[in-house]
JSON list of C-alpha atoms in Angstrom, two decimals:
[
{"chain": "A", "resi": 1265, "resn": "UNK", "atom": "CA", "xyz": [24.70, 64.98, 46.59]},
{"chain": "A", "resi": 1266, "resn": "UNK", "atom": "CA", "xyz": [22.85, 64.60, 43.29]},
{"chain": "A", "resi": 1267, "resn": "UNK", "atom": "CA", "xyz": [20.99, 61.46, 44.36]},
{"chain": "A", "resi": 1268, "resn": "UNK", "atom": "CA", "xyz": [19.61, 63.01, 47.56]},
{"chain": "A", "resi": 1269, "resn": "UNK", "atom": "CA", "xyz": [15.88, 63.72, 47.23]},
{"chain": "A", "resi": 1270, "resn": "UNK", "atom": "CA", "xyz": [12.99, 64.65, 49.49]},
{"chain": "A", "resi": 1271, "resn": "UNK", "atom": "CA", "xyz": [10.39, 62.17, 50.72]},
{"chain": "A", "resi": 1272, "resn": "UNK", "atom": "CA", "xyz": [7.80, 63.93, 48.59]},
{"chain": "A", "resi": 1273, "resn": "UNK", "atom": "CA", "xyz": [9.92, 63.40, 45.48]},
{"chain": "A", "resi": 1274, "resn": "UNK", "atom": "CA", "xyz": [10.60, 59.76, 46.41]},
{"chain": "A", "resi": 1275, "resn": "UNK", "atom": "CA", "xyz": [6.87, 59.04, 46.48]},
{"chain": "A", "resi": 1276, "resn": "UNK", "atom": "CA", "xyz": [6.58, 60.16, 42.87]},
{"chain": "A", "resi": 1277, "resn": "UNK", "atom": "CA", "xyz": [8.51, 57.07, 41.79]},
{"chain": "A", "resi": 1278, "resn": "UNK", "atom": "CA", "xyz": [5.94, 54.73, 43.36]},
{"chain": "A", "resi": 1279, "resn": "UNK", "atom": "CA", "xyz": [2.81, 54.03, 41.33]},
{"chain": "A", "resi": 1280, "resn": "UNK", "atom": "CA", "xyz": [-0.48, 52.38, 42.21]},
{"chain": "A", "resi": 1281, "resn": "UNK", "atom": "CA", "xyz": [-0.20, 48.61, 41.74]},
{"chain": "A", "resi": 1282, "resn": "UNK", "atom": "CA", "xyz": [3.59, 48.51, 42.06]},
{"chain": "A", "resi": 1283, "resn": "UNK", "atom": "CA", "xyz": [5.54, 45.66, 43.60]},
{"chain": "A", "resi": 1284, "resn": "UNK", "atom": "CA", "xyz": [7.85, 47.01, 46.31]},
{"chain": "A", "resi": 1285, "resn": "UNK", "atom": "CA", "xyz": [10.91, 45.16, 47.59]},
{"chain": "A", "resi": 1286, "resn": "UNK", "atom": "CA", "xyz": [11.22, 46.31, 51.20]},
{"chain": "A", "resi": 1287, "resn": "UNK", "atom": "CA", "xyz": [14.31, 45.55, 53.27]},
{"chain": "A", "resi": 1288, "resn": "UNK", "atom": "CA", "xyz": [14.29, 44.48, 56.87]},
{"chain": "A", "resi": 1289, "resn": "UNK", "atom": "CA", "xyz": [14.24, 41.50, 59.20]},
{"chain": "A", "resi": 1290, "resn": "UNK", "atom": "CA", "xyz": [11.74, 42.08, 61.97]},
{"chain": "A", "resi": 1291, "resn": "UNK", "atom": "CA", "xyz": [12.30, 45.81, 62.40]},
{"chain": "A", "resi": 1292, "resn": "UNK", "atom": "CA", "xyz": [16.06, 45.63, 61.84]},
{"chain": "A", "resi": 1293, "resn": "UNK", "atom": "CA", "xyz": [17.18, 47.31, 58.63]},
{"chain": "A", "resi": 1294, "resn": "UNK", "atom": "CA", "xyz": [13.69, 48.61, 57.88]},
{"chain": "A", "resi": 1295, "resn": "UNK", "atom": "CA", "xyz": [13.29, 51.88, 55.91]},
{"chain": "A", "resi": 1296, "resn": "UNK", "atom": "CA", "xyz": [10.85, 53.34, 58.44]},
{"chain": "A", "resi": 1297, "resn": "UNK", "atom": "CA", "xyz": [10.86, 56.90, 57.10]},
{"chain": "A", "resi": 1298, "resn": "UNK", "atom": "CA", "xyz": [9.88, 55.91, 53.57]},
{"chain": "A", "resi": 1299, "resn": "UNK", "atom": "CA", "xyz": [7.28, 53.44, 54.82]},
{"chain": "A", "resi": 1300, "resn": "UNK", "atom": "CA", "xyz": [5.72, 56.16, 56.99]},
{"chain": "A", "resi": 1301, "resn": "UNK", "atom": "CA", "xyz": [5.57, 58.49, 53.98]},
{"chain": "A", "resi": 1302, "resn": "UNK", "atom": "CA", "xyz": [3.84, 55.87, 51.84]},
{"chain": "A", "resi": 1303, "resn": "UNK", "atom": "CA", "xyz": [1.33, 55.20, 54.63]},
{"chain": "A", "resi": 1304, "resn": "UNK", "atom": "CA", "xyz": [0.12, 58.82, 54.52]},
{"chain": "A", "resi": 1305, "resn": "UNK", "atom": "CA", "xyz": [0.15, 59.06, 50.71]},
{"chain": "A", "resi": 1306, "resn": "UNK", "atom": "CA", "xyz": [-2.60, 58.23, 48.22]},
{"chain": "A", "resi": 1307, "resn": "UNK", "atom": "CA", "xyz": [-0.81, 55.13, 46.87]},
{"chain": "A", "resi": 1308, "resn": "UNK", "atom": "CA", "xyz": [-2.91, 51.97, 46.65]},
{"chain": "A", "resi": 1309, "resn": "UNK", "atom": "CA", "xyz": [-3.01, 48.34, 45.48]},
{"chain": "A", "resi": 1310, "resn": "UNK", "atom": "CA", "xyz": [0.63, 47.81, 46.40]},
{"chain": "A", "resi": 1311, "resn": "UNK", "atom": "CA", "xyz": [2.30, 44.42, 46.72]},
{"chain": "A", "resi": 1312, "resn": "UNK", "atom": "CA", "xyz": [5.14, 44.15, 49.23]},
{"chain": "A", "resi": 1313, "resn": "UNK", "atom": "CA", "xyz": [7.95, 41.62, 49.05]},
{"chain": "A", "resi": 1314, "resn": "UNK", "atom": "CA", "xyz": [9.58, 41.49, 52.46]},
{"chain": "A", "resi": 1315, "resn": "UNK", "atom": "CA", "xyz": [10.66, 38.98, 55.09]},
{"chain": "A", "resi": 1316, "resn": "UNK", "atom": "CA", "xyz": [7.74, 40.05, 57.29]},
{"chain": "A", "resi": 1317, "resn": "UNK", "atom": "CA", "xyz": [5.21, 42.84, 57.78]},
{"chain": "A", "resi": 1318, "resn": "UNK", "atom": "CA", "xyz": [6.84, 44.51, 60.75]},
{"chain": "A", "resi": 1319, "resn": "UNK", "atom": "CA", "xyz": [4.96, 44.69, 64.04]},
{"chain": "A", "resi": 1320, "resn": "UNK", "atom": "CA", "xyz": [1.63, 46.22, 65.00]},
{"chain": "A", "resi": 1321, "resn": "UNK", "atom": "CA", "xyz": [1.94, 49.92, 64.14]},
{"chain": "A", "resi": 1322, "resn": "UNK", "atom": "CA", "xyz": [5.66, 49.66, 63.37]},
{"chain": "A", "resi": 1323, "resn": "UNK", "atom": "CA", "xyz": [7.59, 49.26, 60.15]},
{"chain": "A", "resi": 1324, "resn": "UNK", "atom": "CA", "xyz": [5.43, 47.74, 57.44]},
{"chain": "A", "resi": 1325, "resn": "UNK", "atom": "CA", "xyz": [2.78, 47.25, 60.13]},
{"chain": "A", "resi": 1326, "resn": "UNK", "atom": "CA", "xyz": [2.17, 51.00, 59.89]},
{"chain": "A", "resi": 1327, "resn": "UNK", "atom": "CA", "xyz": [1.48, 50.69, 56.16]},
{"chain": "A", "resi": 1328, "resn": "UNK", "atom": "CA", "xyz": [-0.61, 47.53, 56.47]},
{"chain": "A", "resi": 1329, "resn": "UNK", "atom": "CA", "xyz": [-3.39, 49.11, 58.52]},
{"chain": "A", "resi": 1330, "resn": "UNK", "atom": "CA", "xyz": [-3.91, 51.88, 55.95]},
{"chain": "A", "resi": 1331, "resn": "UNK", "atom": "CA", "xyz": [-5.41, 49.39, 53.50]},
{"chain": "A", "resi": 1332, "resn": "UNK", "atom": "CA", "xyz": [-2.96, 50.37, 50.77]},
{"chain": "A", "resi": 1333, "resn": "UNK", "atom": "CA", "xyz": [-1.55, 46.85, 50.45]},
{"chain": "A", "resi": 1334, "resn": "UNK", "atom": "CA", "xyz": [-3.12, 44.41, 48.03]},
{"chain": "A", "resi": 1335, "resn": "UNK", "atom": "CA", "xyz": [-0.69, 41.60, 48.75]},
{"chain": "A", "resi": 1336, "resn": "UNK", "atom": "CA", "xyz": [2.43, 40.49, 50.55]},
{"chain": "A", "resi": 1337, "resn": "UNK", "atom": "CA", "xyz": [5.07, 37.90, 49.66]},
{"chain": "A", "resi": 1338, "resn": "UNK", "atom": "CA", "xyz": [7.42, 36.77, 52.39]},
{"chain": "A", "resi": 1339, "resn": "UNK", "atom": "CA", "xyz": [8.23, 34.37, 55.21]},
{"chain": "A", "resi": 1340, "resn": "UNK", "atom": "CA", "xyz": [7.07, 35.45, 58.68]},
{"chain": "A", "resi": 1341, "resn": "UNK", "atom": "CA", "xyz": [3.74, 37.25, 58.65]},
{"chain": "A", "resi": 1342, "resn": "UNK", "atom": "CA", "xyz": [2.56, 35.81, 61.96]},
{"chain": "A", "resi": 1343, "resn": "UNK", "atom": "CA", "xyz": [4.83, 38.28, 63.81]},
{"chain": "A", "resi": 1344, "resn": "UNK", "atom": "CA", "xyz": [2.13, 40.87, 63.15]},
{"chain": "A", "resi": 1345, "resn": "UNK", "atom": "CA", "xyz": [-1.42, 40.09, 64.31]},
{"chain": "A", "resi": 1346, "resn": "UNK", "atom": "CA", "xyz": [-2.78, 42.77, 61.98]},
{"chain": "A", "resi": 1347, "resn": "UNK", "atom": "CA", "xyz": [-1.41, 40.80, 59.01]},
{"chain": "A", "resi": 1348, "resn": "UNK", "atom": "CA", "xyz": [-3.05, 37.59, 60.18]},
{"chain": "A", "resi": 1349, "resn": "UNK", "atom": "CA", "xyz": [-6.33, 39.45, 60.76]},
{"chain": "A", "resi": 1350, "resn": "UNK", "atom": "CA", "xyz": [-6.23, 41.12, 57.33]},
{"chain": "A", "resi": 1351, "resn": "UNK", "atom": "CA", "xyz": [-5.59, 37.81, 55.61]},
{"chain": "A", "resi": 1352, "resn": "UNK", "atom": "CA", "xyz": [-8.35, 36.07, 57.59]},
{"chain": "A", "resi": 1353, "resn": "UNK", "atom": "CA", "xyz": [-10.80, 38.80, 56.56]},
{"chain": "A", "resi": 1354, "resn": "UNK", "atom": "CA", "xyz": [-9.84, 38.52, 52.90]},
{"chain": "A", "resi": 1355, "resn": "UNK", "atom": "CA", "xyz": [-8.32, 41.99, 52.89]},
{"chain": "A", "resi": 1356, "resn": "UNK", "atom": "CA", "xyz": [-4.76, 40.90, 52.08]},
{"chain": "A", "resi": 1357, "resn": "UNK", "atom": "CA", "xyz": [-3.38, 38.33, 49.66]},
{"chain": "A", "resi": 1358, "resn": "UNK", "atom": "CA", "xyz": [-0.44, 36.45, 51.17]},
{"chain": "A", "resi": 1359, "resn": "UNK", "atom": "CA", "xyz": [2.14, 34.19, 49.53]},
{"chain": "A", "resi": 1360, "resn": "UNK", "atom": "CA", "xyz": [4.37, 32.33, 51.95]},
{"chain": "A", "resi": 1361, "resn": "UNK", "atom": "CA", "xyz": [7.93, 31.82, 50.75]},
{"chain": "A", "resi": 1362, "resn": "UNK", "atom": "CA", "xyz": [10.60, 30.02, 52.81]},
{"chain": "A", "resi": 1363, "resn": "UNK", "atom": "CA", "xyz": [13.22, 32.52, 53.91]},
{"chain": "A", "resi": 1364, "resn": "UNK", "atom": "CA", "xyz": [16.16, 31.01, 52.03]},
{"chain": "A", "resi": 1365, "resn": "UNK", "atom": "CA", "xyz": [14.02, 30.65, 48.92]},
{"chain": "A", "resi": 1366, "resn": "UNK", "atom": "CA", "xyz": [12.98, 34.29, 49.23]},
{"chain": "A", "resi": 1367, "resn": "UNK", "atom": "CA", "xyz": [16.58, 35.48, 49.42]},
{"chain": "A", "resi": 1368, "resn": "UNK", "atom": "CA", "xyz": [17.66, 33.33, 46.48]},
{"chain": "A", "resi": 1369, "resn": "UNK", "atom": "CA", "xyz": [14.67, 34.32, 44.35]},
{"chain": "A", "resi": 1370, "resn": "UNK", "atom": "CA", "xyz": [15.50, 38.00, 44.82]},
{"chain": "A", "resi": 1371, "resn": "UNK", "atom": "CA", "xyz": [19.18, 37.33, 44.12]},
{"chain": "A", "resi": 1372, "resn": "UNK", "atom": "CA", "xyz": [18.20, 35.59, 40.88]},
{"chain": "A", "resi": 1373, "resn": "UNK", "atom": "CA", "xyz": [16.00, 38.55, 39.97]},
{"chain": "A", "resi": 1374, "resn": "UNK", "atom": "CA", "xyz": [18.99, 40.84, 40.29]},
{"chain": "A", "resi": 1375, "resn": "UNK", "atom": "CA", "xyz": [21.34, 38.46, 38.47]},
{"chain": "A", "resi": 1376, "resn": "UNK", "atom": "CA", "xyz": [19.12, 37.96, 35.44]},
{"chain": "A", "resi": 1377, "resn": "UNK", "atom": "CA", "xyz": [18.38, 34.33, 36.28]},
{"chain": "A", "resi": 1378, "resn": "UNK", "atom": "CA", "xyz": [14.81, 33.26, 35.54]},
{"chain": "A", "resi": 1379, "resn": "UNK", "atom": "CA", "xyz": [14.50, 30.74, 38.36]},
{"chain": "A", "resi": 1380, "resn": "UNK", "atom": "CA", "xyz": [16.08, 27.86, 40.25]},
{"chain": "A", "resi": 1381, "resn": "UNK", "atom": "CA", "xyz": [15.31, 24.39, 41.59]},
{"chain": "A", "resi": 1382, "resn": "UNK", "atom": "CA", "xyz": [15.22, 23.71, 45.33]},
{"chain": "A", "resi": 1383, "resn": "UNK", "atom": "CA", "xyz": [14.25, 20.85, 47.65]},
{"chain": "A", "resi": 1384, "resn": "UNK", "atom": "CA", "xyz": [12.79, 23.29, 50.16]},
{"chain": "A", "resi": 1385, "resn": "UNK", "atom": "CA", "xyz": [8.99, 22.93, 50.49]},
{"chain": "A", "resi": 1386, "resn": "UNK", "atom": "CA", "xyz": [8.76, 19.78, 48.36]},
{"chain": "A", "resi": 1387, "resn": "UNK", "atom": "CA", "xyz": [5.67, 17.85, 49.42]},
{"chain": "A", "resi": 1388, "resn": "UNK", "atom": "CA", "xyz": [4.03, 20.85, 51.14]},
{"chain": "A", "resi": 1389, "resn": "UNK", "atom": "CA", "xyz": [1.19, 23.18, 50.18]},
{"chain": "A", "resi": 1390, "resn": "UNK", "atom": "CA", "xyz": [3.81, 25.74, 49.11]},
{"chain": "A", "resi": 1391, "resn": "UNK", "atom": "CA", "xyz": [4.86, 23.38, 46.30]},
{"chain": "A", "resi": 1392, "resn": "UNK", "atom": "CA", "xyz": [1.33, 23.02, 44.92]},
{"chain": "A", "resi": 1393, "resn": "UNK", "atom": "CA", "xyz": [1.19, 23.83, 41.22]},
{"chain": "A", "resi": 1394, "resn": "UNK", "atom": "CA", "xyz": [4.94, 24.27, 40.86]},
{"chain": "A", "resi": 1395, "resn": "UNK", "atom": "CA", "xyz": [7.03, 22.35, 38.34]},
{"chain": "A", "resi": 1396, "resn": "UNK", "atom": "CA", "xyz": [8.89, 19.37, 39.80]},
{"chain": "A", "resi": 1397, "resn": "UNK", "atom": "CA", "xyz": [12.10, 17.83, 38.53]},
{"chain": "A", "resi": 1398, "resn": "UNK", "atom": "CA", "xyz": [14.20, 14.91, 39.77]},
{"chain": "A", "resi": 1399, "resn": "UNK", "atom": "CA", "xyz": [17.97, 15.34, 40.13]},
{"chain": "A", "resi": 1400, "resn": "UNK", "atom": "CA", "xyz": [20.08, 12.43, 41.34]},
{"chain": "A", "resi": 1401, "resn": "UNK", "atom": "CA", "xyz": [17.01, 10.66, 42.63]},
{"chain": "A", "resi": 1402, "resn": "UNK", "atom": "CA", "xyz": [15.66, 13.61, 44.63]},
{"chain": "A", "resi": 1403, "resn": "UNK", "atom": "CA", "xyz": [12.68, 15.82, 43.85]},
{"chain": "A", "resi": 1404, "resn": "UNK", "atom": "CA", "xyz": [13.10, 19.57, 43.45]},
{"chain": "A", "resi": 1405, "resn": "UNK", "atom": "CA", "xyz": [10.59, 22.32, 42.69]},
{"chain": "A", "resi": 1406, "resn": "UNK", "atom": "CA", "xyz": [11.07, 25.27, 40.39]},
{"chain": "A", "resi": 1407, "resn": "UNK", "atom": "CA", "xyz": [10.99, 28.69, 42.03]},
{"chain": "A", "resi": 1408, "resn": "UNK", "atom": "CA", "xyz": [10.77, 31.76, 39.83]},
{"chain": "A", "resi": 1409, "resn": "UNK", "atom": "CA", "xyz": [12.97, 34.81, 40.33]},
{"chain": "A", "resi": 1410, "resn": "UNK", "atom": "CA", "xyz": [11.51, 37.83, 42.12]},
{"chain": "A", "resi": 1411, "resn": "UNK", "atom": "CA", "xyz": [11.89, 41.39, 40.87]},
{"chain": "A", "resi": 1412, "resn": "UNK", "atom": "CA", "xyz": [10.28, 44.63, 41.93]},
{"chain": "A", "resi": 1413, "resn": "UNK", "atom": "CA", "xyz": [9.23, 47.92, 40.42]},
{"chain": "A", "resi": 1414, "resn": "UNK", "atom": "CA", "xyz": [10.82, 49.80, 43.32]},
{"chain": "A", "resi": 1415, "resn": "UNK", "atom": "CA", "xyz": [13.21, 48.66, 46.04]},
{"chain": "A", "resi": 1416, "resn": "UNK", "atom": "CA", "xyz": [12.98, 50.56, 49.33]},
{"chain": "A", "resi": 1417, "resn": "UNK", "atom": "CA", "xyz": [15.99, 49.74, 51.45]},
{"chain": "A", "resi": 1418, "resn": "UNK", "atom": "CA", "xyz": [17.81, 50.94, 54.56]},
{"chain": "A", "resi": 1419, "resn": "UNK", "atom": "CA", "xyz": [21.56, 51.53, 54.89]},
{"chain": "A", "resi": 1420, "resn": "UNK", "atom": "CA", "xyz": [23.63, 53.04, 57.68]},
{"chain": "A", "resi": 1421, "resn": "UNK", "atom": "CA", "xyz": [25.62, 55.47, 55.52]},
{"chain": "A", "resi": 1422, "resn": "UNK", "atom": "CA", "xyz": [26.00, 56.55, 51.93]},
{"chain": "A", "resi": 1423, "resn": "UNK", "atom": "CA", "xyz": [28.85, 58.53, 50.49]},
{"chain": "A", "resi": 1424, "resn": "UNK", "atom": "CA", "xyz": [28.11, 61.42, 48.14]},
{"chain": "A", "resi": 1425, "resn": "UNK", "atom": "CA", "xyz": [28.39, 59.08, 45.16]},
{"chain": "A", "resi": 1426, "resn": "UNK", "atom": "CA", "xyz": [25.83, 56.64, 46.58]},
{"chain": "A", "resi": 1427, "resn": "UNK", "atom": "CA", "xyz": [28.02, 53.77, 47.80]},
{"chain": "A", "resi": 1428, "resn": "UNK", "atom": "CA", "xyz": [26.42, 52.08, 50.82]},
{"chain": "A", "resi": 1429, "resn": "UNK", "atom": "CA", "xyz": [27.47, 50.43, 54.05]},
{"chain": "A", "resi": 1430, "resn": "UNK", "atom": "CA", "xyz": [25.15, 48.70, 56.52]},
{"chain": "A", "resi": 1431, "resn": "UNK", "atom": "CA", "xyz": [24.91, 48.31, 60.28]},
{"chain": "A", "resi": 1432, "resn": "UNK", "atom": "CA", "xyz": [25.73, 44.71, 61.17]},
{"chain": "A", "resi": 1433, "resn": "UNK", "atom": "CA", "xyz": [22.64, 42.46, 60.91]},
{"chain": "A", "resi": 1434, "resn": "UNK", "atom": "CA", "xyz": [20.55, 45.39, 59.65]},
{"chain": "A", "resi": 1435, "resn": "UNK", "atom": "CA", "xyz": [22.18, 44.50, 56.34]},
{"chain": "A", "resi": 1436, "resn": "UNK", "atom": "CA", "xyz": [19.88, 41.43, 55.93]},
{"chain": "A", "resi": 1437, "resn": "UNK", "atom": "CA", "xyz": [17.82, 41.56, 52.68]},
{"chain": "A", "resi": 1438, "resn": "UNK", "atom": "CA", "xyz": [18.77, 45.12, 51.76]},
{"chain": "A", "resi": 1439, "resn": "UNK", "atom": "CA", "xyz": [21.82, 44.54, 49.50]},
{"chain": "A", "resi": 1440, "resn": "UNK", "atom": "CA", "xyz": [20.20, 41.84, 47.39]},
{"chain": "A", "resi": 1441, "resn": "UNK", "atom": "CA", "xyz": [17.03, 43.90, 46.97]},
{"chain": "A", "resi": 1442, "resn": "UNK", "atom": "CA", "xyz": [19.15, 46.77, 45.65]},
{"chain": "A", "resi": 1443, "resn": "UNK", "atom": "CA", "xyz": [19.97, 44.61, 42.62]},
{"chain": "A", "resi": 1444, "resn": "UNK", "atom": "CA", "xyz": [16.46, 43.42, 41.77]},
{"chain": "A", "resi": 1445, "resn": "UNK", "atom": "CA", "xyz": [14.28, 46.46, 41.14]},
{"chain": "A", "resi": 1446, "resn": "UNK", "atom": "CA", "xyz": [13.87, 49.00, 38.37]},
{"chain": "A", "resi": 1447, "resn": "UNK", "atom": "CA", "xyz": [14.25, 51.89, 40.84]},
{"chain": "A", "resi": 1448, "resn": "UNK", "atom": "CA", "xyz": [16.21, 51.76, 44.12]},
{"chain": "A", "resi": 1449, "resn": "UNK", "atom": "CA", "xyz": [15.51, 54.29, 46.88]},
{"chain": "A", "resi": 1450, "resn": "UNK", "atom": "CA", "xyz": [17.76, 54.12, 49.93]},
{"chain": "A", "resi": 1451, "resn": "UNK", "atom": "CA", "xyz": [17.11, 55.56, 53.38]},
{"chain": "A", "resi": 1452, "resn": "UNK", "atom": "CA", "xyz": [20.31, 56.42, 55.27]},
{"chain": "A", "resi": 1453, "resn": "UNK", "atom": "CA", "xyz": [21.29, 57.81, 58.65]},
{"chain": "A", "resi": 1454, "resn": "UNK", "atom": "CA", "xyz": [24.24, 59.77, 57.34]},
{"chain": "A", "resi": 1455, "resn": "UNK", "atom": "CA", "xyz": [25.92, 60.97, 54.14]},
{"chain": "A", "resi": 1456, "resn": "UNK", "atom": "CA", "xyz": [29.70, 61.19, 54.09]},
{"chain": "A", "resi": 1457, "resn": "UNK", "atom": "CA", "xyz": [32.31, 62.33, 51.59]},
{"chain": "A", "resi": 1458, "resn": "UNK", "atom": "CA", "xyz": [33.67, 60.09, 48.85]},
{"chain": "A", "resi": 1459, "resn": "UNK", "atom": "CA", "xyz": [36.71, 58.25, 50.18]},
{"chain": "A", "resi": 1460, "resn": "UNK", "atom": "CA", "xyz": [35.27, 57.84, 53.69]},
{"chain": "A", "resi": 1461, "resn": "UNK", "atom": "CA", "xyz": [34.74, 54.12, 52.99]},
{"chain": "A", "resi": 1462, "resn": "UNK", "atom": "CA", "xyz": [37.46, 51.69, 52.10]},
{"chain": "A", "resi": 1463, "resn": "UNK", "atom": "CA", "xyz": [36.63, 49.53, 49.05]},
{"chain": "A", "resi": 1464, "resn": "UNK", "atom": "CA", "xyz": [36.27, 46.52, 51.36]},
{"chain": "A", "resi": 1465, "resn": "UNK", "atom": "CA", "xyz": [33.56, 48.26, 53.41]},
{"chain": "A", "resi": 1466, "resn": "UNK", "atom": "CA", "xyz": [31.26, 49.04, 50.50]},
{"chain": "A", "resi": 1467, "resn": "UNK", "atom": "CA", "xyz": [28.52, 46.45, 50.24]},
{"chain": "A", "resi": 1468, "resn": "UNK", "atom": "CA", "xyz": [26.24, 48.08, 47.66]},
{"chain": "A", "resi": 1469, "resn": "UNK", "atom": "CA", "xyz": [28.09, 50.00, 44.91]},
{"chain": "A", "resi": 1470, "resn": "UNK", "atom": "CA", "xyz": [26.65, 53.34, 43.82]},
{"chain": "A", "resi": 1471, "resn": "UNK", "atom": "CA", "xyz": [25.65, 52.00, 40.39]},
{"chain": "A", "resi": 1472, "resn": "UNK", "atom": "CA", "xyz": [22.70, 50.21, 42.04]},
{"chain": "A", "resi": 1473, "resn": "UNK", "atom": "CA", "xyz": [21.46, 53.29, 43.86]},
{"chain": "A", "resi": 1474, "resn": "UNK", "atom": "CA", "xyz": [19.08, 55.69, 42.12]},
{"chain": "A", "resi": 1475, "resn": "UNK", "atom": "CA", "xyz": [17.97, 57.92, 44.98]},
{"chain": "A", "resi": 1476, "resn": "UNK", "atom": "CA", "xyz": [18.75, 58.59, 48.65]},
{"chain": "A", "resi": 1477, "resn": "UNK", "atom": "CA", "xyz": [16.53, 60.01, 51.38]},
{"chain": "A", "resi": 1478, "resn": "UNK", "atom": "CA", "xyz": [17.49, 60.90, 54.94]},
{"chain": "A", "resi": 1479, "resn": "UNK", "atom": "CA", "xyz": [16.21, 58.87, 57.87]},
{"chain": "A", "resi": 1480, "resn": "UNK", "atom": "CA", "xyz": [13.88, 60.88, 60.12]},
{"chain": "A", "resi": 1481, "resn": "UNK", "atom": "CA", "xyz": [13.85, 58.29, 62.91]},
{"chain": "A", "resi": 1482, "resn": "UNK", "atom": "CA", "xyz": [16.33, 58.33, 65.80]},
{"chain": "A", "resi": 1483, "resn": "UNK", "atom": "CA", "xyz": [17.94, 55.38, 67.52]},
{"chain": "A", "resi": 1484, "resn": "UNK", "atom": "CA", "xyz": [17.10, 54.89, 71.19]},
{"chain": "A", "resi": 1485, "resn": "UNK", "atom": "CA", "xyz": [17.92, 51.76, 73.14]},
{"chain": "A", "resi": 1486, "resn": "UNK", "atom": "CA", "xyz": [18.97, 49.99, 69.95]},
{"chain": "A", "resi": 1487, "resn": "UNK", "atom": "CA", "xyz": [15.67, 50.67, 68.14]},
{"chain": "A", "resi": 1488, "resn": "UNK", "atom": "CA", "xyz": [14.59, 53.40, 65.78]},
{"chain": "A", "resi": 1489, "resn": "UNK", "atom": "CA", "xyz": [11.73, 55.57, 67.04]},
{"chain": "A", "resi": 1490, "resn": "UNK", "atom": "CA", "xyz": [9.84, 58.43, 65.47]},
{"chain": "A", "resi": 1491, "resn": "UNK", "atom": "CA", "xyz": [11.33, 61.87, 65.87]},
{"chain": "A", "resi": 1492, "resn": "UNK", "atom": "CA", "xyz": [8.69, 63.83, 63.98]}
]
């Protein structure tokens, strides 16, 4: 498979100061192998766009404690006490984005749409400084699209061309993030031959996928755990 690369090669596409779109909801659909590799690399000043920052020592929580993150943009950072502690100590910049707004902003980034108006967060601190507009007597705020330098996502399987399928709810933010970054690196459990997927099964077409790495975690009791 031409798109299959090593973890070491994958890290070469991530630069200091990059914005990374990282798939996952909680720990479901999280590219654990790539995150672990970044956490032991010399990368720094990274900004992560993700629904949350994993859990203490797991998922993005593993990367957080290394001090390599400058900022995080997402919805549910309180699921990780380390994230709350880092923010409280001034060690991490955090931007809270309502979950639906986050998903739509990333979708717009991939679709070439500069932004959109939404009623969500009107009248709250999240709306401070944002443009307001009235439609049909109701106030909306302008949210800008979100794009990344590199998207790091998790899929269940890829075929040898790079078409992707996902594992149920582990799909979450991964497909939309695959459309909104300059470089897309996918972590998969398995690579199969072209033709193994029906057209209806393919969620992310190969044209969005730049590189593929193999998952080094194993699934036990419904959760991925380290195997190395």
